[in-house]
């Protein structure tokens, strides 16, 4: 039996804004590590910077897009809620590779 194809997802917002990732079919979130420095003071005048992992959790959802006779379903991974989330999706959508994704570069429904 053939293994199911990965789903191609456009990430919207955060440190991976506008990047495409492949996720397992049926996944509902994409977790991405984002290192952030932590500054510890050992003695007066000395600092030790230690990277502390932080996780961004992108919620995956289908986004139907239709313009007259052309369209399809694009999968997006979004951070946040409400207006901030919606604006991040709109910013990510207006990239030149989105047309390729919708018009047959990869199957967005996979």
XYZ file of N, CA and C in Angstrom:
330
model
N 0.846 -1.175 0.000
C 0.000 0.000 0.000
C 0.894 1.243 0.000
N 0.576 2.198 -0.849
C 1.392 3.407 -0.964
C 1.198 4.300 0.258
N 2.280 4.940 0.655
C 2.229 5.879 1.767
C 1.505 7.152 1.334
N 0.620 7.725 2.181
C -0.073 8.954 1.798
C 0.928 10.092 1.567
N 0.612 10.943 0.603
C 1.482 12.079 0.296
C 1.400 13.124 1.406
N 2.484 13.814 1.605
C 2.490 14.911 2.579
C 1.620 16.040 2.051
N 1.066 16.806 2.946
C 0.265 17.968 2.589
C 1.182 19.192 2.567
N 1.109 20.005 1.532
C 1.908 21.240 1.401
C 1.119 22.360 2.073
N 1.767 23.082 3.006
C 1.099 24.104 3.816
C 1.891 25.405 3.761
N 1.189 26.526 3.587
C 1.793 27.860 3.628
C 1.662 28.392 5.044
N 2.792 28.687 5.702
C 2.765 29.210 7.069
C 2.554 30.720 7.032
N 1.699 31.203 7.929
C 1.297 32.608 7.943
C 1.539 33.193 9.330
N 2.411 34.193 9.404
C 2.726 34.843 10.666
C 3.967 34.245 11.313
N 4.444 34.925 12.325
C 5.582 34.428 13.077
C 6.882 34.398 12.300
N 7.849 33.665 12.819
C 9.188 33.655 12.231
C 9.273 32.854 10.934
N 8.277 32.051 10.610
C 8.274 31.276 9.364
C 7.267 31.811 8.349
N 6.838 33.047 8.520
C 5.833 33.657 7.650
C 6.199 33.520 6.175
N 5.264 33.013 5.377
C 5.456 32.908 3.947
C 6.227 31.685 3.486
N 6.611 30.808 4.392
C 7.367 29.614 4.005
C 6.422 28.425 3.834
N 6.764 27.568 2.870
C 6.015 26.339 2.636
C 6.664 25.203 3.418
N 5.826 24.341 3.994
C 6.310 23.147 4.673
C 5.444 21.964 4.257
N 5.991 20.774 4.362
C 5.232 19.552 4.125
C 4.899 18.947 5.483
N 3.625 18.603 5.659
C 3.184 17.999 6.920
C 2.488 16.669 6.615
N 2.395 15.842 7.605
C 1.730 14.548 7.449
C 0.238 14.760 7.188
N -0.342 13.918 6.334
C -1.791 14.008 6.108
C -2.533 13.852 7.428
N -3.558 14.645 7.633
C -4.341 14.566 8.855
C -3.803 15.386 10.017
N -2.618 15.975 9.870
C -2.060 16.796 10.960
C -2.917 18.049 11.148
N -3.053 18.495 12.384
C -3.840 19.697 12.665
C -2.975 20.865 13.135
N -1.714 20.593 13.475
C -0.792 21.659 13.882
C 0.593 21.375 13.307
N 1.355 22.451 13.164
C 2.765 22.348 12.789
C 3.539 23.098 13.860
N 4.420 22.393 14.558
C 5.214 23.009 15.625
C 6.613 23.288 15.105
N 7.067 24.519 15.314
C 8.392 24.926 14.845
C 9.160 25.549 15.998
N 10.394 25.098 16.160
C 11.248 25.655 17.206
C 11.744 27.033 16.781
N 11.754 27.956 17.701
C 12.348 29.267 17.452
C 13.230 29.618 18.645
N 14.543 29.518 18.475
C 15.441 29.807 19.594
C 15.428 31.282 19.958
N 15.419 31.535 21.226
C 15.499 32.901 21.731
C 16.587 32.933 22.796
N 17.436 33.941 22.753
C 18.519 33.989 23.736
C 18.002 34.307 25.141
N 18.606 33.671 26.105
C 18.334 33.946 27.510
C 19.627 34.494 28.101
N 19.536 35.597 28.765
C 20.736 36.220 29.322
C 20.788 35.943 30.826
N 21.839 35.269 31.249
C 22.053 35.003 32.665
C 23.255 35.818 33.141
N 23.126 36.432 34.280
C 24.245 37.188 34.846
C 24.927 36.300 35.879
N 26.185 35.923 35.597
C 26.922 35.055 36.512
C 27.519 35.871 37.654
N 28.236 36.895 37.306
C 28.854 37.786 38.286
C 28.630 39.201 37.780
N 28.732 40.172 38.623
C 28.563 41.544 38.155
C 29.486 41.825 36.970
N 28.889 42.318 35.874
C 29.662 42.658 34.689
C 29.849 41.535 33.688
N 29.408 40.326 34.010
C 29.530 39.215 33.053
C 28.135 38.670 32.744
N 27.940 38.293 31.502
C 26.661 37.730 31.092
C 26.911 36.432 30.339
N 26.011 35.505 30.479
C 26.068 34.253 29.755
C 24.775 34.139 28.956
N 24.887 34.059 27.634
C 23.715 33.938 26.773
C 23.508 32.472 26.414
N 22.344 31.956 26.760
C 22.013 30.556 26.510
C 20.750 30.517 25.650
N 20.798 29.825 24.498
C 19.567 29.731 23.703
C 18.541 28.838 24.403
N 17.337 29.340 24.516
C 16.250 28.595 25.135
C 15.212 28.325 24.060
N 14.896 27.066 23.803
C 13.935 26.777 22.746
C 12.537 27.271 23.091
N 11.897 27.833 22.108
C 10.517 28.279 22.215
C 9.799 27.684 21.013
N 8.543 27.351 21.164
C 7.812 26.696 20.088
C 6.696 27.591 19.579
N 6.628 27.728 18.251
C 5.494 28.387 17.602
C 4.595 27.265 17.098
N 3.319 27.355 17.403
C 2.380 26.325 16.982
C 1.415 26.912 15.962
N 1.580 26.485 14.715
C 0.734 26.944 13.612
C -0.456 25.990 13.488
N -1.675 26.520 13.555
C -2.881 25.713 13.361
C -3.133 25.555 11.864
N -3.333 24.327 11.414
C -3.500 24.036 10.000
C -4.978 24.018 9.636
N -5.290 24.668 8.507
C -6.682 24.689 8.055
C -6.737 24.888 6.545
N -7.778 24.314 5.915
C -7.937 24.510 4.478
C -8.535 25.886 4.209
N -8.106 26.493 3.130
C -8.612 27.802 2.740
C -9.063 27.709 1.281
N -10.391 27.635 1.035
C -10.848 27.567 -0.351
C -10.658 28.918 -1.023
N -10.114 28.887 -2.241
C -9.915 30.109 -3.016
C -10.503 29.870 -4.397
N -11.401 30.748 -4.812
C -12.055 30.604 -6.110
C -12.139 31.968 -6.774
N -11.669 32.052 -8.010
C -11.811 33.253 -8.826
C -12.424 32.795 -10.142
N -13.704 32.980 -10.256
C -14.479 32.502 -11.407
C -14.252 31.020 -11.628
N -13.534 30.646 -12.689
C -13.370 29.235 -13.027
C -12.065 28.644 -12.505
N -11.239 29.423 -11.871
C -9.953 28.938 -11.365
C -9.993 28.910 -9.845
N -9.364 27.945 -9.273
C -9.306 27.911 -7.822
C -8.916 26.549 -7.301
N -9.002 26.439 -6.031
C -8.647 25.210 -5.356
C -8.672 25.428 -3.864
N -8.121 24.474 -3.162
C -8.048 24.575 -1.706
C -6.581 24.642 -1.323
N -6.230 25.692 -0.631
C -4.867 25.913 -0.165
C -4.855 25.657 1.335
N -3.863 24.926 1.800
C -3.736 24.698 3.234
C -2.809 25.754 3.814
N -3.239 26.377 4.914
C -2.429 27.372 5.601
C -2.224 26.941 7.042
N -1.105 27.384 7.615
C -0.834 27.224 9.033
C -0.775 28.624 9.610
N -1.651 28.928 10.559
C -1.766 30.294 11.062
C -1.492 30.371 12.559
N -0.913 31.497 12.945
C -0.703 31.825 14.359
C -1.744 32.842 14.773
N -2.041 32.898 16.033
C -2.910 33.941 16.558
C -4.379 33.716 16.237
N -5.160 34.756 16.524
C -6.605 34.710 16.343
C -7.071 36.029 15.761
N -8.261 36.035 15.233
C -8.925 37.256 14.808
C -8.198 38.017 13.719
N -8.201 39.329 13.859
C -7.667 40.217 12.834
C -6.185 39.964 12.548
N -5.381 39.756 13.592
C -3.940 39.509 13.413
C -3.712 38.267 12.551
N -4.454 37.206 12.823
C -4.353 35.966 12.052
C -4.769 36.202 10.605
N -5.900 36.861 10.414
C -6.407 37.119 9.061
C -5.428 37.957 8.245
N -4.842 38.977 8.852
C -3.889 39.835 8.145
C -2.617 39.055 7.777
N -2.180 38.149 8.645
C -1.003 37.337 8.337
C -1.280 36.432 7.140
N -2.478 35.877 7.054
C -2.844 35.026 5.922
C -2.855 35.838 4.635
N -3.456 37.021 4.653
C -3.504 37.866 3.454
C -2.099 38.238 3.002
N -1.223 38.598 3.935
C 0.165 38.954 3.561
C 0.867 37.763 2.909
N 0.699 36.592 3.469
C 1.372 35.408 2.932
C 0.811 35.003 1.567
N -0.476 35.227 1.351
C -1.102 34.825 0.089
C -0.587 35.597 -1.117
N -0.225 36.833 -0.936
C 0.175 37.640 -2.082
C 1.666 37.481 -2.377
N 2.054 36.239 -2.606
C 3.401 35.880 -3.026
C 3.274 35.189 -4.377
N 4.293 35.260 -5.191
C 4.200 34.689 -6.534
C 4.088 33.180 -6.547
N 4.579 32.472 -5.530
C 4.505 31.014 -5.567
C 3.143 30.463 -5.177
N 2.228 31.301 -4.698
C 0.893 30.838 -4.353
C 0.154 30.396 -5.614
N 0.288 31.139 -6.706
C -0.374 30.757 -7.951
C 0.094 29.382 -8.404
N 1.379 29.120 -8.314
C 1.913 27.814 -8.692
C 1.290 26.717 -7.829
N 1.148 26.975 -6.544
C 0.571 25.993 -5.627
C -0.883 25.698 -5.989
N -1.658 26.723 -6.279
C -3.077 26.539 -6.578
C -3.318 25.965 -7.967
N -2.470 26.294 -8.916
C -2.716 25.910 -10.309
C -1.980 24.654 -10.739
N -1.495 23.867 -9.793
C -0.969 22.570 -10.170
C 0.468 22.284 -9.816
N 1.174 23.215 -9.166
C 2.554 22.932 -8.769
C 2.610 21.759 -7.806
N 1.710 21.710 -6.853
C 1.530 20.605 -5.909
C 0.039 20.473 -5.702
N -0.416 19.343 -5.272
C -1.832 19.177 -4.995
C -2.106 19.639 -3.573
N -2.818 20.766 -3.425
C -3.071 21.355 -2.118
C -4.021 20.505 -1.298
N -4.812 19.610 -1.918
C -5.754 18.785 -1.175
C -5.135 17.511 -0.641
N -3.911 17.242 -0.998
C -3.277 15.972 -0.602
C -3.218 15.815 0.887
